[in-house]
């Protein structure tokens, strides 16, 4: 939406680093009611799963979530952030044709 943007890979890393790094930040981001996380960051991330373009099927609901970044890795691949039942966060490159979750950041004025 106007006034908001999809975070870059660097912006995701800033958030993750502020929560202790790739090995532990997942716990702080995950909802503490519907998913096994502490939600100490109040991010309230849900295990939304994903849709892969090769089969059009909805996968991993309740088990993990993958979030888009705006940073292109190479032709047709973008960096994402993936959180599953552990506390770690991975950084896979994914095809833009897959269906993943988004979290937008409000633009700063100035």
C-alpha atoms as a PDB file:
ATOM      1  CA  UNK A   1       0.000   0.000   0.000  1.00  0.00           C
ATOM      2  CA  UNK A   2       0.977   3.621  -0.412  1.00  0.00           C
ATOM      3  CA  UNK A   3       3.358   4.676   2.338  1.00  0.00           C
ATOM      4  CA  UNK A   4       4.599   1.130   2.930  1.00  0.00           C
ATOM      5  CA  UNK A   5       7.199  -1.134   1.292  1.00  0.00           C
ATOM      6  CA  UNK A   6       8.290  -4.754   1.203  1.00  0.00           C
ATOM      7  CA  UNK A   7      11.433  -5.050   3.351  1.00  0.00           C
ATOM      8  CA  UNK A   8      14.767  -5.660   1.687  1.00  0.00           C
ATOM      9  CA  UNK A   9      16.947  -8.582   2.709  1.00  0.00           C
ATOM     10  CA  UNK A  10      19.095  -6.080   4.624  1.00  0.00           C
ATOM     11  CA  UNK A  11      16.056  -4.749   6.530  1.00  0.00           C
ATOM     12  CA  UNK A  12      15.101  -8.319   7.479  1.00  0.00           C
ATOM     13  CA  UNK A  13      18.637  -8.896   8.750  1.00  0.00           C
ATOM     14  CA  UNK A  14      18.521  -5.742  10.889  1.00  0.00           C
ATOM     15  CA  UNK A  15      15.351  -7.035  12.576  1.00  0.00           C
ATOM     16  CA  UNK A  16      16.793 -10.530  13.046  1.00  0.00           C
ATOM     17  CA  UNK A  17      20.067  -9.195  14.465  1.00  0.00           C
ATOM     18  CA  UNK A  18      18.149  -7.005  16.926  1.00  0.00           C
ATOM     19  CA  UNK A  19      16.453 -10.192  18.196  1.00  0.00           C
ATOM     20  CA  UNK A  20      19.680 -12.122  18.768  1.00  0.00           C
ATOM     21  CA  UNK A  21      20.543 -13.399  15.282  1.00  0.00           C
ATOM     22  CA  UNK A  22      19.571 -16.148  12.831  1.00  0.00           C
ATOM     23  CA  UNK A  23      19.786 -18.990  15.358  1.00  0.00           C
ATOM     24  CA  UNK A  24      17.281 -17.630  17.906  1.00  0.00           C
ATOM     25  CA  UNK A  25      15.189 -14.801  16.406  1.00  0.00           C
ATOM     26  CA  UNK A  26      12.448 -17.119  15.110  1.00  0.00           C
ATOM     27  CA  UNK A  27      11.172 -17.713  18.636  1.00  0.00           C
ATOM     28  CA  UNK A  28      10.783 -13.976  19.262  1.00  0.00           C
ATOM     29  CA  UNK A  29       8.825 -13.503  16.009  1.00  0.00           C
ATOM     30  CA  UNK A  30       6.457 -16.483  16.293  1.00  0.00           C
ATOM     31  CA  UNK A  31       2.962 -16.188  17.736  1.00  0.00           C
ATOM     32  CA  UNK A  32       2.721 -17.648  21.238  1.00  0.00           C
ATOM     33  CA  UNK A  33      -0.888 -18.847  20.981  1.00  0.00           C
ATOM     34  CA  UNK A  34      -1.241 -20.662  17.652  1.00  0.00           C
ATOM     35  CA  UNK A  35       2.451 -21.534  17.198  1.00  0.00           C
ATOM     36  CA  UNK A  36       5.258 -22.549  19.553  1.00  0.00           C
ATOM     37  CA  UNK A  37       7.039 -19.218  20.002  1.00  0.00           C
ATOM     38  CA  UNK A  38       7.517 -16.602  22.701  1.00  0.00           C
ATOM     39  CA  UNK A  39       6.382 -13.643  20.541  1.00  0.00           C
ATOM     40  CA  UNK A  40       8.616 -11.451  22.709  1.00  0.00           C
ATOM     41  CA  UNK A  41       8.873  -9.004  19.768  1.00  0.00           C
ATOM     42  CA  UNK A  42       5.052  -8.686  19.374  1.00  0.00           C
ATOM     43  CA  UNK A  43       5.504  -9.576  15.678  1.00  0.00           C
ATOM     44  CA  UNK A  44       2.861 -12.367  16.026  1.00  0.00           C
ATOM     45  CA  UNK A  45       4.052 -14.392  13.019  1.00  0.00           C
ATOM     46  CA  UNK A  46       1.749 -17.296  12.109  1.00  0.00           C
ATOM     47  CA  UNK A  47       2.709 -20.586  10.462  1.00  0.00           C
ATOM     48  CA  UNK A  48       1.010 -19.610   7.205  1.00  0.00           C
ATOM     49  CA  UNK A  49       2.595 -22.201   4.912  1.00  0.00           C
ATOM     50  CA  UNK A  50       3.131 -21.490   1.212  1.00  0.00           C
ATOM     51  CA  UNK A  51       2.065 -22.232  -2.337  1.00  0.00           C
ATOM     52  CA  UNK A  52       4.635 -23.557  -4.801  1.00  0.00           C
ATOM     53  CA  UNK A  53       4.091 -22.832  -8.486  1.00  0.00           C
ATOM     54  CA  UNK A  54       5.101 -26.296  -9.643  1.00  0.00           C
ATOM     55  CA  UNK A  55       2.025 -27.974  -8.121  1.00  0.00           C
ATOM     56  CA  UNK A  56      -0.249 -25.116  -7.032  1.00  0.00           C
ATOM     57  CA  UNK A  57      -0.799 -26.909  -3.726  1.00  0.00           C
ATOM     58  CA  UNK A  58      -0.882 -25.218  -0.354  1.00  0.00           C
ATOM     59  CA  UNK A  59       1.905 -26.705   1.813  1.00  0.00           C
ATOM     60  CA  UNK A  60       3.277 -26.526   5.348  1.00  0.00           C
ATOM     61  CA  UNK A  61       0.263 -24.794   6.964  1.00  0.00           C
ATOM     62  CA  UNK A  62       0.845 -24.832  10.717  1.00  0.00           C
ATOM     63  CA  UNK A  63       4.469 -25.937  10.255  1.00  0.00           C
ATOM     64  CA  UNK A  64       6.377 -22.991   8.778  1.00  0.00           C
ATOM     65  CA  UNK A  65       6.137 -19.703   6.991  1.00  0.00           C
ATOM     66  CA  UNK A  66       8.254 -18.006   4.352  1.00  0.00           C
ATOM     67  CA  UNK A  67       8.322 -14.232   3.984  1.00  0.00           C
ATOM     68  CA  UNK A  68       9.307 -12.274   0.875  1.00  0.00           C
ATOM     69  CA  UNK A  69      12.016  -9.651   0.706  1.00  0.00           C
ATOM     70  CA  UNK A  70      12.323  -7.120  -2.098  1.00  0.00           C
ATOM     71  CA  UNK A  71      15.927  -8.145  -2.789  1.00  0.00           C
ATOM     72  CA  UNK A  72      16.552 -10.058  -5.999  1.00  0.00           C
ATOM     73  CA  UNK A  73      19.202 -12.777  -5.767  1.00  0.00           C
ATOM     74  CA  UNK A  74      19.416 -13.550  -9.480  1.00  0.00           C
ATOM     75  CA  UNK A  75      17.098 -13.788 -12.475  1.00  0.00           C
ATOM     76  CA  UNK A  76      13.687 -14.999 -11.197  1.00  0.00           C
ATOM     77  CA  UNK A  77      14.985 -15.623  -7.631  1.00  0.00           C
ATOM     78  CA  UNK A  78      14.426 -13.436  -4.579  1.00  0.00           C
ATOM     79  CA  UNK A  79      15.716 -13.698  -1.027  1.00  0.00           C
ATOM     80  CA  UNK A  80      13.189 -14.820   1.566  1.00  0.00           C
ATOM     81  CA  UNK A  81      13.161 -15.588   5.283  1.00  0.00           C
ATOM     82  CA  UNK A  82      11.866 -18.983   6.438  1.00  0.00           C
ATOM     83  CA  UNK A  83      10.829 -19.865   9.972  1.00  0.00           C
ATOM     84  CA  UNK A  84       9.700 -23.359  10.967  1.00  0.00           C
ATOM     85  CA  UNK A  85       9.215 -25.213  14.247  1.00  0.00           C
ATOM     86  CA  UNK A  86      12.734 -24.356  15.469  1.00  0.00           C
ATOM     87  CA  UNK A  87      13.986 -21.013  16.692  1.00  0.00           C
ATOM     88  CA  UNK A  88      16.267 -20.347  13.709  1.00  0.00           C
ATOM     89  CA  UNK A  89      15.579 -18.356  10.547  1.00  0.00           C
ATOM     90  CA  UNK A  90      16.934 -19.420   7.176  1.00  0.00           C
ATOM     91  CA  UNK A  91      17.510 -17.227   4.133  1.00  0.00           C
ATOM     92  CA  UNK A  92      16.672 -19.266   1.004  1.00  0.00           C
ATOM     93  CA  UNK A  93      16.349 -17.884  -2.507  1.00  0.00           C
ATOM     94  CA  UNK A  94      12.948 -18.643  -4.023  1.00  0.00           C
ATOM     95  CA  UNK A  95      11.227 -18.283  -7.386  1.00  0.00           C
ATOM     96  CA  UNK A  96       9.085 -15.180  -7.632  1.00  0.00           C
ATOM     97  CA  UNK A  97       6.219 -17.372  -8.871  1.00  0.00           C
ATOM     98  CA  UNK A  98       5.787 -19.060  -5.453  1.00  0.00           C
ATOM     99  CA  UNK A  99       3.191 -17.795  -2.988  1.00  0.00           C
ATOM    100  CA  UNK A 100       4.662 -16.632   0.321  1.00  0.00           C
ATOM    101  CA  UNK A 101       3.622 -14.269   3.090  1.00  0.00           C
ATOM    102  CA  UNK A 102       4.506 -10.577   3.182  1.00  0.00           C
ATOM    103  CA  UNK A 103       5.072  -8.119   5.991  1.00  0.00           C
ATOM    104  CA  UNK A 104       5.365  -4.500   4.947  1.00  0.00           C
ATOM    105  CA  UNK A 105       7.324  -1.732   6.643  1.00  0.00           C
ATOM    106  CA  UNK A 106       5.928   1.766   6.941  1.00  0.00           C
ATOM    107  CA  UNK A 107       8.025   4.291   5.049  1.00  0.00           C
ATOM    108  CA  UNK A 108       9.778   6.889   7.126  1.00  0.00           C
ATOM    109  CA  UNK A 109       9.307  10.532   6.281  1.00  0.00           C
ATOM    110  CA  UNK A 110      12.177  12.883   5.829  1.00  0.00           C
END
